[in-house]
CSV table of C-alpha atoms in Angstrom, one decimal:
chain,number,residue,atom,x,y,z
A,1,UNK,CA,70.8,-7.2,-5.5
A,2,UNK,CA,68.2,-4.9,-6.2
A,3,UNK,CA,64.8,-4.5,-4.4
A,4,UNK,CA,62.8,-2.9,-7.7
A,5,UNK,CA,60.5,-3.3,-10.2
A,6,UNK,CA,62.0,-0.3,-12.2
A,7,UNK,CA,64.1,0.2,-15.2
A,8,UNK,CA,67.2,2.7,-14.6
A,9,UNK,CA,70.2,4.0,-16.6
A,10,UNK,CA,71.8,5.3,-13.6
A,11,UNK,CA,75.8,7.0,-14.2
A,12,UNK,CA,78.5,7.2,-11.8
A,13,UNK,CA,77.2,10.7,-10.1
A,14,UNK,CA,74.2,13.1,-9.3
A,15,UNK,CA,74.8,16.2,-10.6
A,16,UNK,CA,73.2,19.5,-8.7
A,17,UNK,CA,73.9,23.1,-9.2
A,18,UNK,CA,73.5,23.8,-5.8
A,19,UNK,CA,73.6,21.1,-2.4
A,20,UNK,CA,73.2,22.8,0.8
A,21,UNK,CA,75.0,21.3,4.3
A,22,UNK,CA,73.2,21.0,7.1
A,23,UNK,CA,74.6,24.1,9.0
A,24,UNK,CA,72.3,25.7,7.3
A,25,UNK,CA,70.0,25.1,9.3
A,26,UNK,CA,71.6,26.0,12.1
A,27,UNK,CA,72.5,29.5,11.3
A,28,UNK,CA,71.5,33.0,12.7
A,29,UNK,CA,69.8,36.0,10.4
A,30,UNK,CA,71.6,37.9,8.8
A,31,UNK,CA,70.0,41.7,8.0
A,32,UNK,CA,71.6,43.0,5.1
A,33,UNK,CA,70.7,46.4,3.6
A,34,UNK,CA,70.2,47.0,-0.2
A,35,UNK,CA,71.1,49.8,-1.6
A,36,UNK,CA,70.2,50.9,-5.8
A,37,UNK,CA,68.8,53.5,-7.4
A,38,UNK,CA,66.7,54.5,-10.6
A,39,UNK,CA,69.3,53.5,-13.0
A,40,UNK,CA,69.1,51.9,-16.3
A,41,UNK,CA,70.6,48.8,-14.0
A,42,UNK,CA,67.1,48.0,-12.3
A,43,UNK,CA,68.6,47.9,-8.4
A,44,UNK,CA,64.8,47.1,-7.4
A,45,UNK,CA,64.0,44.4,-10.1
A,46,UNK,CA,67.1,42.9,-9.5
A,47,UNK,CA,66.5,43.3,-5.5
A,48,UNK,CA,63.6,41.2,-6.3
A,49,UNK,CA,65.5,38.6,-8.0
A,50,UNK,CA,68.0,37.9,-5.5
A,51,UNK,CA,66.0,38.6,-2.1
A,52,UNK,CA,63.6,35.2,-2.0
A,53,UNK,CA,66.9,32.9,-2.9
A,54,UNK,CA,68.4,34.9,-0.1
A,55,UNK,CA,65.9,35.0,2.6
A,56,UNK,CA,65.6,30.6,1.7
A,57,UNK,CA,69.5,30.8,2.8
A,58,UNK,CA,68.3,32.9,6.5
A,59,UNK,CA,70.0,36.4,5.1
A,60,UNK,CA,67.2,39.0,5.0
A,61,UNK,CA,68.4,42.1,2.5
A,62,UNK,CA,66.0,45.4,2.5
A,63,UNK,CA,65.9,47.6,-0.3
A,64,UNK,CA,66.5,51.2,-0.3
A,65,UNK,CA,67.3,53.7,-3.0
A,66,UNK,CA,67.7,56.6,-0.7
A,67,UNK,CA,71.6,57.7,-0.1
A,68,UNK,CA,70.3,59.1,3.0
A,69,UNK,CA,69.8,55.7,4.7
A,70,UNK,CA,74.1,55.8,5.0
A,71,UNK,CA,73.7,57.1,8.3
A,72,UNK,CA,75.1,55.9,11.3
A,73,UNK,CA,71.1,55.7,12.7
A,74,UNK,CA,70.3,53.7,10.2
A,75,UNK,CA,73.6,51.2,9.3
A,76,UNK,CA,73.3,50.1,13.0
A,77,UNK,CA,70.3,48.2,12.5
A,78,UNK,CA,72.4,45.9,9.7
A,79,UNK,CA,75.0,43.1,9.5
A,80,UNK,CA,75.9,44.4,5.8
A,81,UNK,CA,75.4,46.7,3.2
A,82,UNK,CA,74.9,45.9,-0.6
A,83,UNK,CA,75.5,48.7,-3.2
A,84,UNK,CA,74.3,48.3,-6.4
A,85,UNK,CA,74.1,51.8,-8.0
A,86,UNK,CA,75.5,54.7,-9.6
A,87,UNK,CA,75.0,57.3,-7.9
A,88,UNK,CA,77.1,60.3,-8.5
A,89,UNK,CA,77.7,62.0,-5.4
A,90,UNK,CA,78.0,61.0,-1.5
A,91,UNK,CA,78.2,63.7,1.1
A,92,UNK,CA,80.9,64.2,3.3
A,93,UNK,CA,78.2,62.9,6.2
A,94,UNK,CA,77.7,60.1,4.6
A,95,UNK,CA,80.6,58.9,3.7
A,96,UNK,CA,81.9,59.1,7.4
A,97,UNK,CA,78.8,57.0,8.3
A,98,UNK,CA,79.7,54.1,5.4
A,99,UNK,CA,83.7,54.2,6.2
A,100,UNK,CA,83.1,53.5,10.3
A,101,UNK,CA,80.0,51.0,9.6
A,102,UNK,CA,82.6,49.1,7.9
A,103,UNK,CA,85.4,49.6,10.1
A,104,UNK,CA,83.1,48.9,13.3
A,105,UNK,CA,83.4,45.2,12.3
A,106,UNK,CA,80.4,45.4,9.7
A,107,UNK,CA,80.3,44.1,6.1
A,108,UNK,CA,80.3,45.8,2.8
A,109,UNK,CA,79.5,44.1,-0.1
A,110,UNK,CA,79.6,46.1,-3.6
A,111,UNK,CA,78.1,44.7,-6.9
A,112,UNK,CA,79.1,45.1,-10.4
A,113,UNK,CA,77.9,48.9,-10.7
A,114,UNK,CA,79.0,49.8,-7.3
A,115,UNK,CA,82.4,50.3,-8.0
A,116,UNK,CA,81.4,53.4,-10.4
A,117,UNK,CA,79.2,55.1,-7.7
A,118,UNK,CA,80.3,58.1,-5.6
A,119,UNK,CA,82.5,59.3,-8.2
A,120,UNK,CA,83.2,62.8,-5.7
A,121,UNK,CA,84.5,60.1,-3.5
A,122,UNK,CA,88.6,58.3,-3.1
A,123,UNK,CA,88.0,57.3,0.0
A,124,UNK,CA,85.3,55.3,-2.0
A,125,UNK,CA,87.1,53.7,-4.4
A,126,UNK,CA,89.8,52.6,-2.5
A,127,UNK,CA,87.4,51.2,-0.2
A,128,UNK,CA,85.7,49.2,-2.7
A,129,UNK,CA,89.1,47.8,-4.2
A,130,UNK,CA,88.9,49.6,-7.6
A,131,UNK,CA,86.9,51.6,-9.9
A,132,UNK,CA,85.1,50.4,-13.2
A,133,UNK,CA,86.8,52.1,-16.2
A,134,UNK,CA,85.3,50.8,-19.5
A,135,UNK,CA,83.1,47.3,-20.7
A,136,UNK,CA,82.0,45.1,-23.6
A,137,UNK,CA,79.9,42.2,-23.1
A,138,UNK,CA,80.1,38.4,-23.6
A,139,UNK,CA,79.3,35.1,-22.9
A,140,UNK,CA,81.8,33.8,-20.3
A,141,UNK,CA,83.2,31.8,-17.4
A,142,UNK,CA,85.6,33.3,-14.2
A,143,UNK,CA,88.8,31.7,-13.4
A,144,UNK,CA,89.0,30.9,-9.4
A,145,UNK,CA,93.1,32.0,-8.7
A,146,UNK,CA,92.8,31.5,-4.4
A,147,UNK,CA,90.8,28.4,-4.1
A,148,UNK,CA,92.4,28.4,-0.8
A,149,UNK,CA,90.2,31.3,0.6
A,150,UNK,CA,87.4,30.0,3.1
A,151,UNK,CA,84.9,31.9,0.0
A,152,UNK,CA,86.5,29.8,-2.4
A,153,UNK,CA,86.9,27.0,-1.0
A,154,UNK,CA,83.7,24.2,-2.5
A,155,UNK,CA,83.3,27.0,-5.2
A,156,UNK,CA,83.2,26.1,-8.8
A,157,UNK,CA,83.0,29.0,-10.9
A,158,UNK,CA,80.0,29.3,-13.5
A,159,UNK,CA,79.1,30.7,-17.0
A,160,UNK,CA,77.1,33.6,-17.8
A,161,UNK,CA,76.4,36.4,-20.2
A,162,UNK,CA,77.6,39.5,-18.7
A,163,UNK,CA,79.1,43.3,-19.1
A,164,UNK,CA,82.9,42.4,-19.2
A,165,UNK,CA,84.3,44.6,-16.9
A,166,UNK,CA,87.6,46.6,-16.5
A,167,UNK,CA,88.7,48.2,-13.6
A,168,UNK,CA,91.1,50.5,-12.8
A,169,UNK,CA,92.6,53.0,-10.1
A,170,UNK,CA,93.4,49.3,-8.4
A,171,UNK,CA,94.0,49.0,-4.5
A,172,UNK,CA,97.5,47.0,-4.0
A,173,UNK,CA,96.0,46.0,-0.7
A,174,UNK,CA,93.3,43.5,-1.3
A,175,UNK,CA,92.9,39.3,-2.6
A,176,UNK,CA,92.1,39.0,-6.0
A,177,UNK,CA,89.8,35.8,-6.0
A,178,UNK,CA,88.9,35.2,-9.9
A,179,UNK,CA,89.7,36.4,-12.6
A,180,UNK,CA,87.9,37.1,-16.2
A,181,UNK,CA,90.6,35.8,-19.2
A,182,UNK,CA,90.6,37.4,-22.4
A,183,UNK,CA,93.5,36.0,-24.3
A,184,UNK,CA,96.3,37.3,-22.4
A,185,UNK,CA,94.7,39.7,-19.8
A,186,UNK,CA,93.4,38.4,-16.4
A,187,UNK,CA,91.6,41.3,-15.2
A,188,UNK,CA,90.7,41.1,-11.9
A,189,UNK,CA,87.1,40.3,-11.1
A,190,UNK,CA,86.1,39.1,-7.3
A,191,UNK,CA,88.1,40.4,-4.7
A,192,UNK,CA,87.9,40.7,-1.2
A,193,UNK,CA,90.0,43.2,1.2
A,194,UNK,CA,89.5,44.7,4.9
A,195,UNK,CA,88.6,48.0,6.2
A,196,UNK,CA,89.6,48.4,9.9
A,197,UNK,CA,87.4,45.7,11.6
A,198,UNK,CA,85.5,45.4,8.8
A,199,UNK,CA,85.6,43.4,5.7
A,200,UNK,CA,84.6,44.4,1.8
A,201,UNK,CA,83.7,41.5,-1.0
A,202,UNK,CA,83.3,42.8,-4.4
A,203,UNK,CA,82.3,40.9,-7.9
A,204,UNK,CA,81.8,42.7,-10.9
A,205,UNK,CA,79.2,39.9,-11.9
A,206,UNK,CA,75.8,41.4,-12.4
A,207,UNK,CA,74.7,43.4,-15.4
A,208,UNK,CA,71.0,41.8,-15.3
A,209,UNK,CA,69.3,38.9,-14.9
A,210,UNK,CA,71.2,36.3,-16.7
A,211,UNK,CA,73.4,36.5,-13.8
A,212,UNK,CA,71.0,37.9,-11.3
A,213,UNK,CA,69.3,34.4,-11.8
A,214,UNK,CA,71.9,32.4,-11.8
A,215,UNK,CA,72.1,30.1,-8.8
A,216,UNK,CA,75.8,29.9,-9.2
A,217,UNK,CA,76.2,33.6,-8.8
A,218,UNK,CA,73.5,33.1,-5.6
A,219,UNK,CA,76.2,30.7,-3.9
A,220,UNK,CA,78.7,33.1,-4.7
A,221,UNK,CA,76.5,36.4,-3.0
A,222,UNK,CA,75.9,34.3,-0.5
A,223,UNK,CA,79.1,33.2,0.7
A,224,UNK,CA,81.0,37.1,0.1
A,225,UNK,CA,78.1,38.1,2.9
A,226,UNK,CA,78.5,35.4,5.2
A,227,UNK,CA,82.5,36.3,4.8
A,228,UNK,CA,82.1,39.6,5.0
A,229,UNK,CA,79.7,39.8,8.2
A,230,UNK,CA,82.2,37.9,10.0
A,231,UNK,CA,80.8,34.3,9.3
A,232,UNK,CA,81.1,31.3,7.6
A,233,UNK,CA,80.8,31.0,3.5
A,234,UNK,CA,81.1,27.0,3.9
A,235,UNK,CA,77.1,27.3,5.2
A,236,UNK,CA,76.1,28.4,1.1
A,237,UNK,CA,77.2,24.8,0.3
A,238,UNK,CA,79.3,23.8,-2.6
A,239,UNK,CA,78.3,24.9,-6.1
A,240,UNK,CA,79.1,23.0,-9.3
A,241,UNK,CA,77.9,24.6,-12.3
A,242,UNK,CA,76.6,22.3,-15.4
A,243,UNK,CA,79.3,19.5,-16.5
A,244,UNK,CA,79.8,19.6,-19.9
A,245,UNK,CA,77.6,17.0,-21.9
A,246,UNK,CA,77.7,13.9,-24.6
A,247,UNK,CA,76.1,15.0,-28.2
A,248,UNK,CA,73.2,12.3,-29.0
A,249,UNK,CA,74.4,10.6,-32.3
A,250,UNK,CA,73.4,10.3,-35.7
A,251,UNK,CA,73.8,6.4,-35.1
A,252,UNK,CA,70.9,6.8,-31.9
A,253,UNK,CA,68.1,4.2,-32.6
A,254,UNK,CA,65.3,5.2,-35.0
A,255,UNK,CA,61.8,5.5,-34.1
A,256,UNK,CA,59.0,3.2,-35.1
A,257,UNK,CA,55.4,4.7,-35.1
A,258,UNK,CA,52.2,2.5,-35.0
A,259,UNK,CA,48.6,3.8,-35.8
A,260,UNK,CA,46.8,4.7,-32.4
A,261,UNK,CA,44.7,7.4,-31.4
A,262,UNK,CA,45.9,9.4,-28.4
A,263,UNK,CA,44.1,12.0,-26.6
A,264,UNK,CA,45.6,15.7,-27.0
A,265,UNK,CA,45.9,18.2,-24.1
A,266,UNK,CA,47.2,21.1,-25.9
A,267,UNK,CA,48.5,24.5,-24.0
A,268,UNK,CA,44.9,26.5,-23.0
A,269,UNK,CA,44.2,28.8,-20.7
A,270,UNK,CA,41.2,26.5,-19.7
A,271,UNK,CA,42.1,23.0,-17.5
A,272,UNK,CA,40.9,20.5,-19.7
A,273,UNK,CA,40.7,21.1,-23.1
A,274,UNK,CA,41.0,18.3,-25.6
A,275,UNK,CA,42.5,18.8,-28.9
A,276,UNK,CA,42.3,16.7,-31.7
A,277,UNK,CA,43.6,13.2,-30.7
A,278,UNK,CA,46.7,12.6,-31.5
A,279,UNK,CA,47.2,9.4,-34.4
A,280,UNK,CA,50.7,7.8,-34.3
A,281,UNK,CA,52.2,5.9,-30.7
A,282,UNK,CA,56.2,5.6,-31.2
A,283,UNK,CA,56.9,1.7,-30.2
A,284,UNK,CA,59.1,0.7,-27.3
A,285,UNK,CA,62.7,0.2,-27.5
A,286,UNK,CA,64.8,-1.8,-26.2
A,287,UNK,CA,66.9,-0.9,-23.0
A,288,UNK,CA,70.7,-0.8,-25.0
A,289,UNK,CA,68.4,1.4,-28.1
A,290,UNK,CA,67.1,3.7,-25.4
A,291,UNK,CA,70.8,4.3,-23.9
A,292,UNK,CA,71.6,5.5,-26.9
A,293,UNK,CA,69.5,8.9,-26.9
A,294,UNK,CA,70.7,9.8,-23.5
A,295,UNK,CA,73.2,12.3,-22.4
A,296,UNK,CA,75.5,12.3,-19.6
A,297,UNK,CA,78.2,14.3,-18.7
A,298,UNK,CA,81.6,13.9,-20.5
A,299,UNK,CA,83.8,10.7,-19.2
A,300,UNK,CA,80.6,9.0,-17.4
A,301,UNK,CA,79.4,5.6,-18.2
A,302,UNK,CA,75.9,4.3,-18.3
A,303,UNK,CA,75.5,1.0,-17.1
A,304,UNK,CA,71.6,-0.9,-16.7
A,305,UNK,CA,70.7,-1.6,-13.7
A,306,UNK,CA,67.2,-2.7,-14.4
A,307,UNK,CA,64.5,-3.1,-16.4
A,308,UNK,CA,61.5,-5.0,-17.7
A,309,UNK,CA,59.8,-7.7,-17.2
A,310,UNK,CA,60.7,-6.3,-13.7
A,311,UNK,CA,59.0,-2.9,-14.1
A,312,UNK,CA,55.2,-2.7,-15.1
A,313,UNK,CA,53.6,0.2,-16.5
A,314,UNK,CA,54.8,3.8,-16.8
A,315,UNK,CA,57.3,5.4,-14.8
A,316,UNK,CA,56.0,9.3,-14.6
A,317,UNK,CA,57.7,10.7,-11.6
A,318,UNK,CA,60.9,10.0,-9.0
A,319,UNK,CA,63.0,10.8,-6.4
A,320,UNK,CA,65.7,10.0,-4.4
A,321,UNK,CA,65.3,9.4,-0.7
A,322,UNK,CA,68.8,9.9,2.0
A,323,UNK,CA,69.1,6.5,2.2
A,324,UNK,CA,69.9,6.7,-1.4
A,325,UNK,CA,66.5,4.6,-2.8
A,326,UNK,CA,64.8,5.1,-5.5
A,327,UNK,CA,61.0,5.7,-5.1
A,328,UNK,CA,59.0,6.0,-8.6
A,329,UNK,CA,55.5,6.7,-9.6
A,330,UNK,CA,54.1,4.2,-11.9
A,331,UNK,CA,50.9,4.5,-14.0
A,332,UNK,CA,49.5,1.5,-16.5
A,333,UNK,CA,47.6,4.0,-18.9
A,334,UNK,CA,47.1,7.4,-17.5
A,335,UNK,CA,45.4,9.4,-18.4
A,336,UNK,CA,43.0,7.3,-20.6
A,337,UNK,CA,41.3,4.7,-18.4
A,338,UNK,CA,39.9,6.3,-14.9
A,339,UNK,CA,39.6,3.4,-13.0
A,340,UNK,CA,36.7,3.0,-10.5
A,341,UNK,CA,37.0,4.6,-7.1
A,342,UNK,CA,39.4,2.2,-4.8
A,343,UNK,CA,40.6,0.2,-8.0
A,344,UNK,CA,43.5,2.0,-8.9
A,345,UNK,CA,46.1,0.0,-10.7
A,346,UNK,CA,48.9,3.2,-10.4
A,347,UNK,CA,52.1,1.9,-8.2
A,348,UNK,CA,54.5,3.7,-5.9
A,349,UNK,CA,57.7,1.2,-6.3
A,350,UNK,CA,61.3,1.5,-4.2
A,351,UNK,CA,64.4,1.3,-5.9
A,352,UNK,CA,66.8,0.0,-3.0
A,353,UNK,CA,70.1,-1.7,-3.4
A,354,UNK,CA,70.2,-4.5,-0.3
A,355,UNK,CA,73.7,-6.1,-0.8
A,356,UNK,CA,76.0,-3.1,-1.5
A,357,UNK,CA,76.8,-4.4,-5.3
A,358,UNK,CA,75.6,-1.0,-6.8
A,359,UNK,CA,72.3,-3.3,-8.6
């Protein structure tokens, strides 16, 4: 039995890009260090981008586009170090610096880009696992090949328009974790590998900010720096990207319109403006007419759990609770008739399920 007044299609799962655990709460800062440059990839926009999703998950990155900050001074106030750049040339100082941070026990974590910067450098290369060779771009979707690994494990991969990366000068000795499919090559895509104490995670997702916004690719970051500082990637939470979804038919219920005249709020810079009022209300359909113009994922089921006379008014808001209730916002004609103050008529109903039979 159900203890509602509220009508519900509800389907056999929630669907979220992105559910956190609790450990994540419980987990220590992380400093990370940022490294990009002036390029034409925008290290400081896409620093910007990716920092506040970051900093939410307790890993605070700071963003530098001076080379000079590889030195050992410096590195040893950080966890990790991000590269996202191209930068030509690294010294012979710093590259001593980057090679012990990382063998110290330290993370390195290079982006996309990364693995074409220090071109004067082999040690480079083979540190980062490979070195970009040549791109095109599409619209495309990873294939995880060691779901096994602790960063792959509650990973799903996700879709995203990208540069379509191939590398080569490839290091034997590192994991190959996805791979990008184009008919019959799997090039190699995320991989991880060690250096001495240390260990290196390297995508090449991350042209701009169709990735970069992503939160798929955030769950992803996030889990190759809590592997690569020596943690735990099972604190990002699972990811799941977007289920594929049913196609509303050309059998859906029609629409009937009656005359009414409704007031306008059209987009203005200005709170409050009224357009011209609006002169048609579509009528209410029926529950089984309204199920079909909804879409759920592919091989769900709707099923009615309830609906009028039960409800009253106008659901406009809800939310789910961790007992798994229901709690909606009703409203009988907002925003038309202001009632007098302390004669509201709006409702704040629960949607609770009190003998286990899923109603």
């Amino acid at each position: 039995m159900i203890r509602t007044l509220f009508a519900l299609f509800c389907s056999a799962a929630i669907f979220a890009g992105h559910c956190s655990t609790s450990q994540a709460d419980q987990r220590d800062t992380l400093d990370i260090l940022f490294l990009g440059d002036g390029g034409h990839h925008q290290p400081a926009l896409r620093f910007r981008e990716l920092a506040p999703p970051m900093a939410n998950r307790g890993i605070e990155l700071t963003y530098t586009d001076d080379v000079n900050s590889l030195n050992v001074e410096t590195l040893a106030h950080y966890d990790g170090l991000i590269v996202y750049a191209n930068i030509d040339r690294i010294s012979p100082e710093q590259e001593s610096a980057l090679l012990n941070f990382v063998a110290s026990g330290r993370g390195f974590i290079p982006i996309h880009c990364a693995s074409y910067c220090f071109l004067n450098s082999d040690k480079y290369v083979e540190l980062v696992g490979a070195q970009f060779q040549r791109h095109t771009t599409g619209t495309f979707r990873t294939e995880v090949v060691r779901p096994d690994h602790p960063i792959m494990q509650g990973f799903h991969a996700f879709e995203s328009w990208d540069e379509t990366y191939t590398h080569h000068r490839h290091n034997a000795d590192r994991t190959v974790l996805e791979v990008r499919v184009d008919g019959e090559q799997r090039e190699p895509w995320t991989w991880v590998r060690q250096h001495g104490k240390g260990r290196i995670f390297y995508t090449a997702w991350g042209h701009d900010s169709r990735t970069w916004g992503n939160p798929g690719f955030h769950n992803l970051i996030e889990r190759g720096i809590r592997w690569a500082t020596q943690g735990d990637p099972a604190i990002a939470g699972t990811y799941t990207d977007q289920p594929a979804m049913t196609e509303i038919g050309e059998d859906a219920a029609k629409f009937d319109y009656v005359e009414a005249e409704i007031v306008n709020y059209p987009a203005n810079e200005k709170w409050g403006t009224i357009g011209k009022p609006l002169n048609q209300m579509q009528k209410p359909l029926t529950p089984a007419e309204s199920a079909t113009h909804v879409s759920i994922p592919v091989g769900f089921d709707l099923e009615l759990v309830a609906s009028e006379p039960e409800i009253g008014g106008k659901p406009i808001c809800m939310n789910w609770d961790d007992r798994g209730r229901l709690w909606v916002c009703e409203t009988v004609d907002y925003p038309n008739e202001l009632q007098r103050p302390g004669e509201g008529r709006d409702r704040i109903r629960i949607c609770e399920d009190t003998d286990g039979d899923g109603r």
